[in-house]
Amino acid sequence: MRVLVTGGAGYIGSVTAHLLASRGHEVWVYDNLSRGHLDAAPAGRLLQGDLRDASRLAAVLREKRIEAVLHFAALALVGESTQRPQWYYSNNVLGSLCLLQAMQQSDVRRIVFSSTTAVYGVARQVPIPVEHPREPINPYGRTKLAVEHALADYARACEFSVVALRYFNAAGASRLFPLGEDHRPETHLIPNALQVALGQREHLTIFGQEHPTPDGTCVRDYVHVDDLARAHLAALEQLQRPGFRAYNLGSGRGASVREVVETCRRVTGQAIPVRIAPARPGDPPLLVADESLARRELDWSPQNSSLEEIVASAWDWHREHPYGYRVAPPKRPGRVE
Ligand code: UFG
């Protein structure tokens, strides 16, 4: 199939783009490189551009005779979204509406959308099923929910085939391709802990130890990036019939921040000192997936999502790429880019 991967130079998008290409699909990546990395996209397949440039998008869809879109491109940091909501609405909502407009104009009606557990807000029931009420508690989650609504409306009115994949916590580095997690700024737990193990940070900050969870730290469901990529392949197969379908992608198991840190210590053999700080605004205490619908309907199951394998794969990648996709340390360490 000829597939456009928006955000295909980013963390999950790049692994998926490589996987699709390795399975014989014709892949084109569309990415503005604001957060993505040139070297992460499959060689020779990057079209640099912004989602909000609807006419360029329409031209790309036509010229490359695209049959389906995997839509990863988005800003995806909860904390940042609470500080700069206008930036999130513009990139995530306006950007997606431009994409939908371009798709409709070009008669491309199949799309897999990167949604998130953040659409649920505070879990009323754990594990969280797909039909759980969607009441996001931060702007990031609200932008993703707004796009889900738009997609469902396009499915009804314009015969779009839509699969929304609600990722829980994407983690680990690919075992299939030399690709891993390199966010700038880095805010995620596992890369931050591994930076301490590498000697690049002095300590890890734990945000809150009085959450209503067994050890007081937040519980998340970590799912390996290769498992997420495989789920996209399965979702593409589902795009034969019109309609909107949503699936949770997680391991179905929760791990607390302290458990993750303990696993990082065990895997790396390093001490990883921690300091406790107040809880991060917008952080729900407990998020664990009920991923049974994805298992049933996508014939998908997480293969690499034990915490041990997630951390081991990330550690291997970070040791081989201590500065991520950079070849040398940043000139001014600690500077937020
Ligand atoms: N955490 C720390 N210290 C750190 C970094 C994180 O204690 O240095 C904690 C966070 O408070 C949270 C947990 O570790 O409880 C996981 O945090 P991450 O930043 O790794 O991931 P989030 O759960 O905040 O974010 C992920 C995705 C988002 C998605 C969100 C849904 O990255 O895209 O899950 O809640 F929106």
Coordinates of C-alpha atoms and ligand atoms in Angstrom, one line a residue:
M1 CA 0.0 0.0 0.0
R2 CA 1.2 3.6 -0.6
V3 CA 1.2 5.1 2.9
L4 CA 1.8 8.7 4.2
V5 CA 3.3 8.7 7.7
T6 CA 2.9 12.1 9.3
G7 CA 5.4 12.5 12.1
G8 CA 7.4 9.7 10.7
A9 CA 10.7 11.2 11.9
G10 CA 9.5 11.0 15.5
Y11 CA 9.8 8.3 18.1
I12 CA 6.9 5.9 17.4
G13 CA 6.3 7.2 13.8
S14 CA 9.8 6.4 12.7
V15 CA 9.7 2.8 14.0
T16 CA 6.4 2.3 12.3
A17 CA 7.6 3.8 9.0
H18 CA 10.6 1.5 8.9
L19 CA 8.4 -1.5 9.8
L20 CA 6.0 -0.7 7.0
A21 CA 8.8 -0.2 4.5
S22 CA 10.4 -3.5 5.6
R23 CA 7.0 -5.2 4.8
G24 CA 6.9 -3.9 1.2
H25 CA 4.7 -0.9 1.7
E26 CA 5.6 2.3 -0.2
V27 CA 6.2 4.8 2.6
W28 CA 6.4 8.6 2.5
V29 CA 7.1 10.5 5.7
Y30 CA 5.7 14.0 6.2
D31 CA 7.3 15.8 9.1
N32 CA 8.2 19.4 9.9
L33 CA 11.2 18.2 12.0
S34 CA 10.2 20.5 14.9
R35 CA 10.6 17.5 17.2
G36 CA 11.5 14.7 14.8
H37 CA 15.0 13.7 13.5
L38 CA 16.2 13.7 10.0
D39 CA 18.1 10.5 10.6
A40 CA 15.1 8.7 12.1
A41 CA 13.0 8.7 8.9
P42 CA 13.6 6.0 6.3
A43 CA 16.4 7.2 3.9
G44 CA 15.1 9.2 1.0
R45 CA 11.5 9.1 2.1
L46 CA 11.2 12.4 4.0
L47 CA 9.0 15.2 2.7
Q48 CA 9.6 18.1 5.0
G49 CA 6.5 20.1 5.6
D50 CA 3.9 21.3 8.1
L51 CA 0.4 19.8 8.6
R52 CA -1.1 23.3 8.5
D53 CA 0.0 23.6 4.9
A54 CA -3.1 22.0 3.5
S55 CA -2.3 22.7 -0.2
R56 CA 1.1 21.1 0.0
L57 CA -0.4 18.1 1.8
A58 CA -3.0 17.7 -0.9
A59 CA -0.3 17.9 -3.6
V60 CA 1.7 15.2 -1.7
L61 CA -1.3 13.0 -1.4
R62 CA -2.0 13.3 -5.1
E63 CA 1.5 13.1 -6.5
K64 CA 2.5 10.1 -4.4
R65 CA -1.0 8.5 -5.0
I66 CA -1.4 7.8 -1.3
E67 CA -3.9 5.2 -0.3
A68 CA -3.8 5.6 3.5
V69 CA -2.4 7.9 6.2
L70 CA -0.8 7.1 9.5
H71 CA -1.1 10.3 11.5
F72 CA 1.5 10.6 14.3
A73 CA 2.5 14.2 13.9
A74 CA 1.6 16.1 17.1
L75 CA 3.0 17.8 20.2
A76 CA 2.7 15.3 23.0
L77 CA 3.9 16.6 26.3
V78 CA 1.3 16.9 29.0
G79 CA 3.2 19.5 31.1
E80 CA 4.1 21.7 28.1
S81 CA 0.5 21.6 27.0
T82 CA -0.6 23.2 30.2
Q83 CA 1.9 26.0 29.7
R84 CA 1.3 26.6 26.0
P85 CA -2.2 25.5 25.1
Q86 CA -2.5 27.7 21.9
W87 CA 0.6 25.9 20.5
Y88 CA -1.0 22.5 21.1
Y89 CA -4.4 23.4 19.7
S90 CA -2.8 24.9 16.6
N91 CA -0.4 21.9 15.9
N92 CA -2.7 19.1 17.0
V93 CA -6.2 20.2 16.2
L94 CA -5.7 22.7 13.4
G95 CA -3.0 20.5 11.9
S96 CA -5.3 17.5 11.9
L97 CA -8.2 19.4 10.4
C98 CA -5.9 20.6 7.5
L99 CA -4.9 17.0 7.0
L100 CA -8.5 15.8 6.9
Q101 CA -9.4 18.6 4.4
A102 CA -6.5 17.6 2.2
M103 CA -7.4 13.9 2.4
Q104 CA -11.0 14.6 1.4
Q105 CA -9.9 16.8 -1.5
S106 CA -7.6 14.0 -2.7
D107 CA -10.1 11.2 -2.1
V108 CA -7.9 9.5 0.5
R109 CA -10.3 8.2 3.2
R110 CA -8.2 5.8 5.3
I111 CA -6.5 6.9 8.4
V112 CA -4.9 5.5 11.5
F113 CA -4.7 8.2 14.2
S114 CA -2.3 8.3 17.2
S115 CA -4.5 8.9 20.1
T116 CA -3.6 8.6 23.8
T117 CA -4.6 7.4 27.2
A118 CA -4.7 11.1 28.1
V119 CA -8.2 11.3 26.5
Y120 CA -9.6 9.4 29.5
G121 CA -8.5 11.7 32.3
V122 CA -8.6 10.3 35.8
A123 CA -9.5 6.6 35.6
R124 CA -12.8 5.7 37.2
Q125 CA -12.2 2.0 36.5
V126 CA -8.9 0.2 36.1
P127 CA -7.9 -1.4 33.8
I128 CA -9.4 1.2 31.5
P129 CA -11.7 -0.1 28.7
V130 CA -12.2 1.7 25.4
E131 CA -15.7 2.7 26.4
H132 CA -14.5 4.5 29.6
P133 CA -15.7 8.1 29.7
R134 CA -13.3 10.5 27.9
E135 CA -12.8 13.4 30.3
P136 CA -9.2 14.6 29.7
I137 CA -7.6 16.7 32.4
N138 CA -5.0 18.5 30.4
P139 CA -4.9 20.4 27.1
Y140 CA -2.9 17.7 25.4
G141 CA -5.6 15.2 26.1
R142 CA -8.3 17.6 25.0
T143 CA -6.6 18.3 21.6
K144 CA -6.4 14.5 20.9
L145 CA -10.1 14.1 21.9
A146 CA -11.1 16.9 19.7
V147 CA -9.4 15.2 16.8
E148 CA -11.1 11.9 17.6
H149 CA -14.5 13.6 17.5
A150 CA -13.6 15.2 14.1
L151 CA -12.5 11.8 12.8
A152 CA -15.7 10.1 13.9
D153 CA -17.7 12.8 12.2
Y154 CA -15.7 12.4 9.0
A155 CA -16.3 8.6 9.2
R156 CA -20.1 9.3 9.5
A157 CA -20.4 12.0 6.9
C158 CA -17.7 11.3 4.4
E159 CA -17.2 7.5 4.6
F160 CA -13.8 7.7 6.1
S161 CA -12.3 4.5 7.6
V162 CA -10.7 5.5 10.9
V163 CA -8.8 3.6 13.5
A164 CA -7.8 5.6 16.6
L165 CA -5.0 3.9 18.6
R166 CA -4.9 5.1 22.2
Y167 CA -1.4 4.5 23.3
F168 CA -0.6 4.1 27.0
N169 CA 3.1 4.9 27.8
A170 CA 5.2 4.3 24.8
A171 CA 8.7 3.2 25.9
G172 CA 11.8 1.2 25.0
A173 CA 14.0 1.3 21.9
S174 CA 13.4 -0.7 18.7
R175 CA 15.0 -4.1 18.5
L176 CA 14.2 -4.2 14.8
F177 CA 15.8 -0.9 13.6
P178 CA 18.5 1.4 15.2
L179 CA 15.8 3.8 16.5
G180 CA 15.1 5.0 20.0
E181 CA 13.7 7.8 22.2
D182 CA 15.3 11.2 21.8
H183 CA 13.0 14.0 22.9
R184 CA 14.3 17.6 23.3
P185 CA 13.5 18.5 25.9
E186 CA 13.4 15.0 27.4
T187 CA 10.7 14.7 30.1
H188 CA 9.9 11.0 30.1
L189 CA 10.7 8.7 33.0
I190 CA 12.8 5.9 31.5
P191 CA 15.1 8.1 29.4
N192 CA 15.6 10.4 32.3
A193 CA 16.4 7.5 34.6
L194 CA 18.9 6.1 32.0
Q195 CA 20.6 9.5 31.7
V196 CA 21.3 9.3 35.4
A197 CA 22.8 5.8 34.8
L198 CA 24.9 7.2 32.0
G199 CA 26.2 9.9 34.3
Q200 CA 24.6 12.7 32.3
R201 CA 22.3 13.7 35.2
E202 CA 23.0 13.7 38.9
H203 CA 19.7 12.3 40.0
L204 CA 16.2 11.5 38.9
T205 CA 13.3 13.6 40.2
I206 CA 10.2 11.6 41.2
F207 CA 7.1 13.7 40.9
G208 CA 5.0 13.0 43.9
Q209 CA 5.0 10.2 46.4
E210 CA 1.5 10.8 47.9
H211 CA -0.6 9.7 45.0
P212 CA -3.4 7.2 45.8
T213 CA -1.4 4.2 44.6
P214 CA 0.2 1.3 46.5
D215 CA 3.7 3.0 46.9
G216 CA 2.5 6.6 46.5
T217 CA 4.1 7.1 43.1
C218 CA 2.2 7.2 39.8
V219 CA 1.4 4.0 38.1
R220 CA 1.6 3.7 34.3
D221 CA 1.2 1.0 31.6
Y222 CA 4.4 0.9 29.6
V223 CA 4.2 -0.6 26.1
H224 CA 7.2 -1.2 23.8
V225 CA 7.6 0.9 20.7
D226 CA 8.0 -2.2 18.5
D227 CA 4.6 -3.5 19.8
L228 CA 3.0 -0.1 18.9
A229 CA 4.5 -0.3 15.4
R230 CA 3.1 -3.8 14.9
A231 CA -0.3 -2.6 16.0
H232 CA -0.3 0.0 13.2
L233 CA 0.3 -2.7 10.6
A234 CA -2.7 -4.6 12.0
A235 CA -4.8 -1.4 12.0
L236 CA -4.0 -0.7 8.4
E237 CA -5.6 -4.1 7.5
Q238 CA -8.8 -2.9 9.3
L239 CA -9.2 0.1 7.1
Q240 CA -11.2 -1.7 4.4
R241 CA -14.6 -0.7 5.7
P242 CA -15.8 2.8 6.6
G243 CA -16.4 3.7 10.3
F244 CA -14.6 4.8 13.4
R245 CA -12.9 2.3 15.7
A246 CA -10.8 2.9 18.8
Y247 CA -8.4 0.6 20.6
N248 CA -6.2 0.8 23.7
L249 CA -2.6 -0.2 23.2
G250 CA -0.9 -1.2 26.5
S251 CA 0.5 -4.2 28.2
G252 CA -2.4 -4.5 30.6
R253 CA 0.0 -4.2 33.6
G254 CA 0.8 -1.2 35.7
A255 CA 4.2 -0.2 37.1
S256 CA 4.9 2.5 39.6
V257 CA 7.6 5.1 39.2
R258 CA 9.5 3.4 42.0
E259 CA 9.3 0.0 40.2
V260 CA 10.5 1.5 37.0
V261 CA 13.5 3.1 38.8
E262 CA 14.2 -0.2 40.5
T263 CA 14.2 -2.0 37.1
C264 CA 16.5 0.6 35.7
R265 CA 18.9 0.0 38.6
R266 CA 18.9 -3.7 38.0
V267 CA 19.3 -3.6 34.3
T268 CA 22.1 -0.9 34.3
G269 CA 23.9 -2.0 37.5
Q270 CA 24.0 1.7 38.4
A271 CA 22.8 3.4 41.6
I272 CA 20.3 6.0 40.1
P273 CA 19.8 8.4 43.1
V274 CA 16.4 10.0 43.3
R275 CA 14.9 13.1 44.8
I276 CA 11.2 13.7 45.6
A277 CA 9.5 16.8 44.1
P278 CA 5.8 17.8 44.2
A279 CA 3.4 16.0 41.8
R280 CA 3.4 17.3 38.2
P281 CA 0.2 19.2 37.3
G282 CA -2.1 17.3 35.0
D283 CA -0.6 13.8 35.9
P284 CA -3.3 11.2 36.6
P285 CA -2.3 8.8 39.4
L286 CA -3.1 5.5 37.8
L287 CA -3.4 4.5 34.1
V288 CA -3.5 0.9 33.0
A289 CA -5.0 -0.4 29.8
D290 CA -7.7 -2.9 29.1
E291 CA -6.2 -3.8 25.7
S292 CA -8.5 -6.9 25.2
L293 CA -10.4 -5.3 22.2
A294 CA -7.1 -4.8 20.3
R295 CA -6.2 -8.4 21.0
R296 CA -9.5 -9.6 19.7
E297 CA -10.1 -7.4 16.7
L298 CA -6.6 -6.5 15.6
D299 CA -5.2 -9.9 16.4
W300 CA -2.5 -8.0 18.2
S301 CA -0.6 -8.8 21.4
P302 CA 2.3 -7.0 23.1
Q303 CA 5.4 -9.2 22.6
N304 CA 8.2 -7.0 24.0
S305 CA 6.4 -5.1 26.7
S306 CA 7.8 -6.6 29.9
L307 CA 9.3 -3.8 32.0
E308 CA 12.6 -5.7 31.9
E309 CA 12.8 -5.8 28.1
I310 CA 11.6 -2.2 27.7
V311 CA 14.3 -0.9 30.0
A312 CA 17.0 -3.3 28.5
S313 CA 16.2 -2.2 24.9
A314 CA 16.3 1.4 25.9
W315 CA 19.5 1.0 27.8
D316 CA 21.2 -0.7 24.8
W317 CA 20.1 2.2 22.6
H318 CA 21.1 4.9 25.0
R319 CA 24.6 3.4 25.5
E320 CA 25.1 3.3 21.8
H321 CA 23.6 6.7 21.2
P322 CA 24.5 8.7 24.4
Y323 CA 23.4 11.9 22.7
G324 CA 20.4 10.5 20.9
Y325 CA 20.5 11.3 17.2
R326 CA 23.3 13.8 17.8
V327 CA 26.8 12.7 17.3
A328 CA 28.3 15.0 20.0
P329 CA 27.0 16.4 23.3
P330 CA 24.9 19.6 23.1
K331 CA 27.1 22.7 23.2
R332 CA 25.2 24.0 26.3
P333 CA 24.2 21.0 28.4
G334 CA 20.9 21.4 30.1
R335 CA 19.7 24.1 27.7
V336 CA 16.1 23.4 26.6
E337 CA 15.8 23.4 22.8
Ligands
UFG1 N1 8.1 11.0 36.1 C1 8.9 11.2 37.2 N2 10.1 11.8 36.9 C2 10.5 12.1 35.6 C3 9.7 11.9 34.6 C4 8.4 11.3 34.8 O1 8.6 11.0 38.3 O2 11.6 12.7 35.5 C5 6.8 10.3 36.4 C6 5.6 11.1 35.9 O3 5.1 12.0 36.9 C7 4.6 10.0 35.5 C8 5.5 8.9 35.1 O4 6.7 9.1 35.6 O5 3.9 9.7 36.7 C9 5.5 8.7 33.6 O6 5.9 10.0 33.1 P1 6.3 10.2 31.5 O7 6.6 11.7 31.4 O8 7.3 9.2 31.1 O9 5.0 9.9 30.8 P2 3.5 10.5 31.0 O10 2.7 9.4 31.7 O11 3.5 11.8 31.6 O12 3.1 10.7 29.5 C10 2.7 9.7 28.7 C11 2.9 10.1 27.2 C12 1.9 11.3 26.9 C13 0.5 10.9 27.3 C14 0.5 10.5 28.8 C15 -0.9 10.1 29.2 O13 4.2 10.6 27.0 O14 1.9 11.5 25.5 O15 1.4 9.4 29.0 O16 -1.0 10.3 30.6 F1 -0.3 11.9 27.1

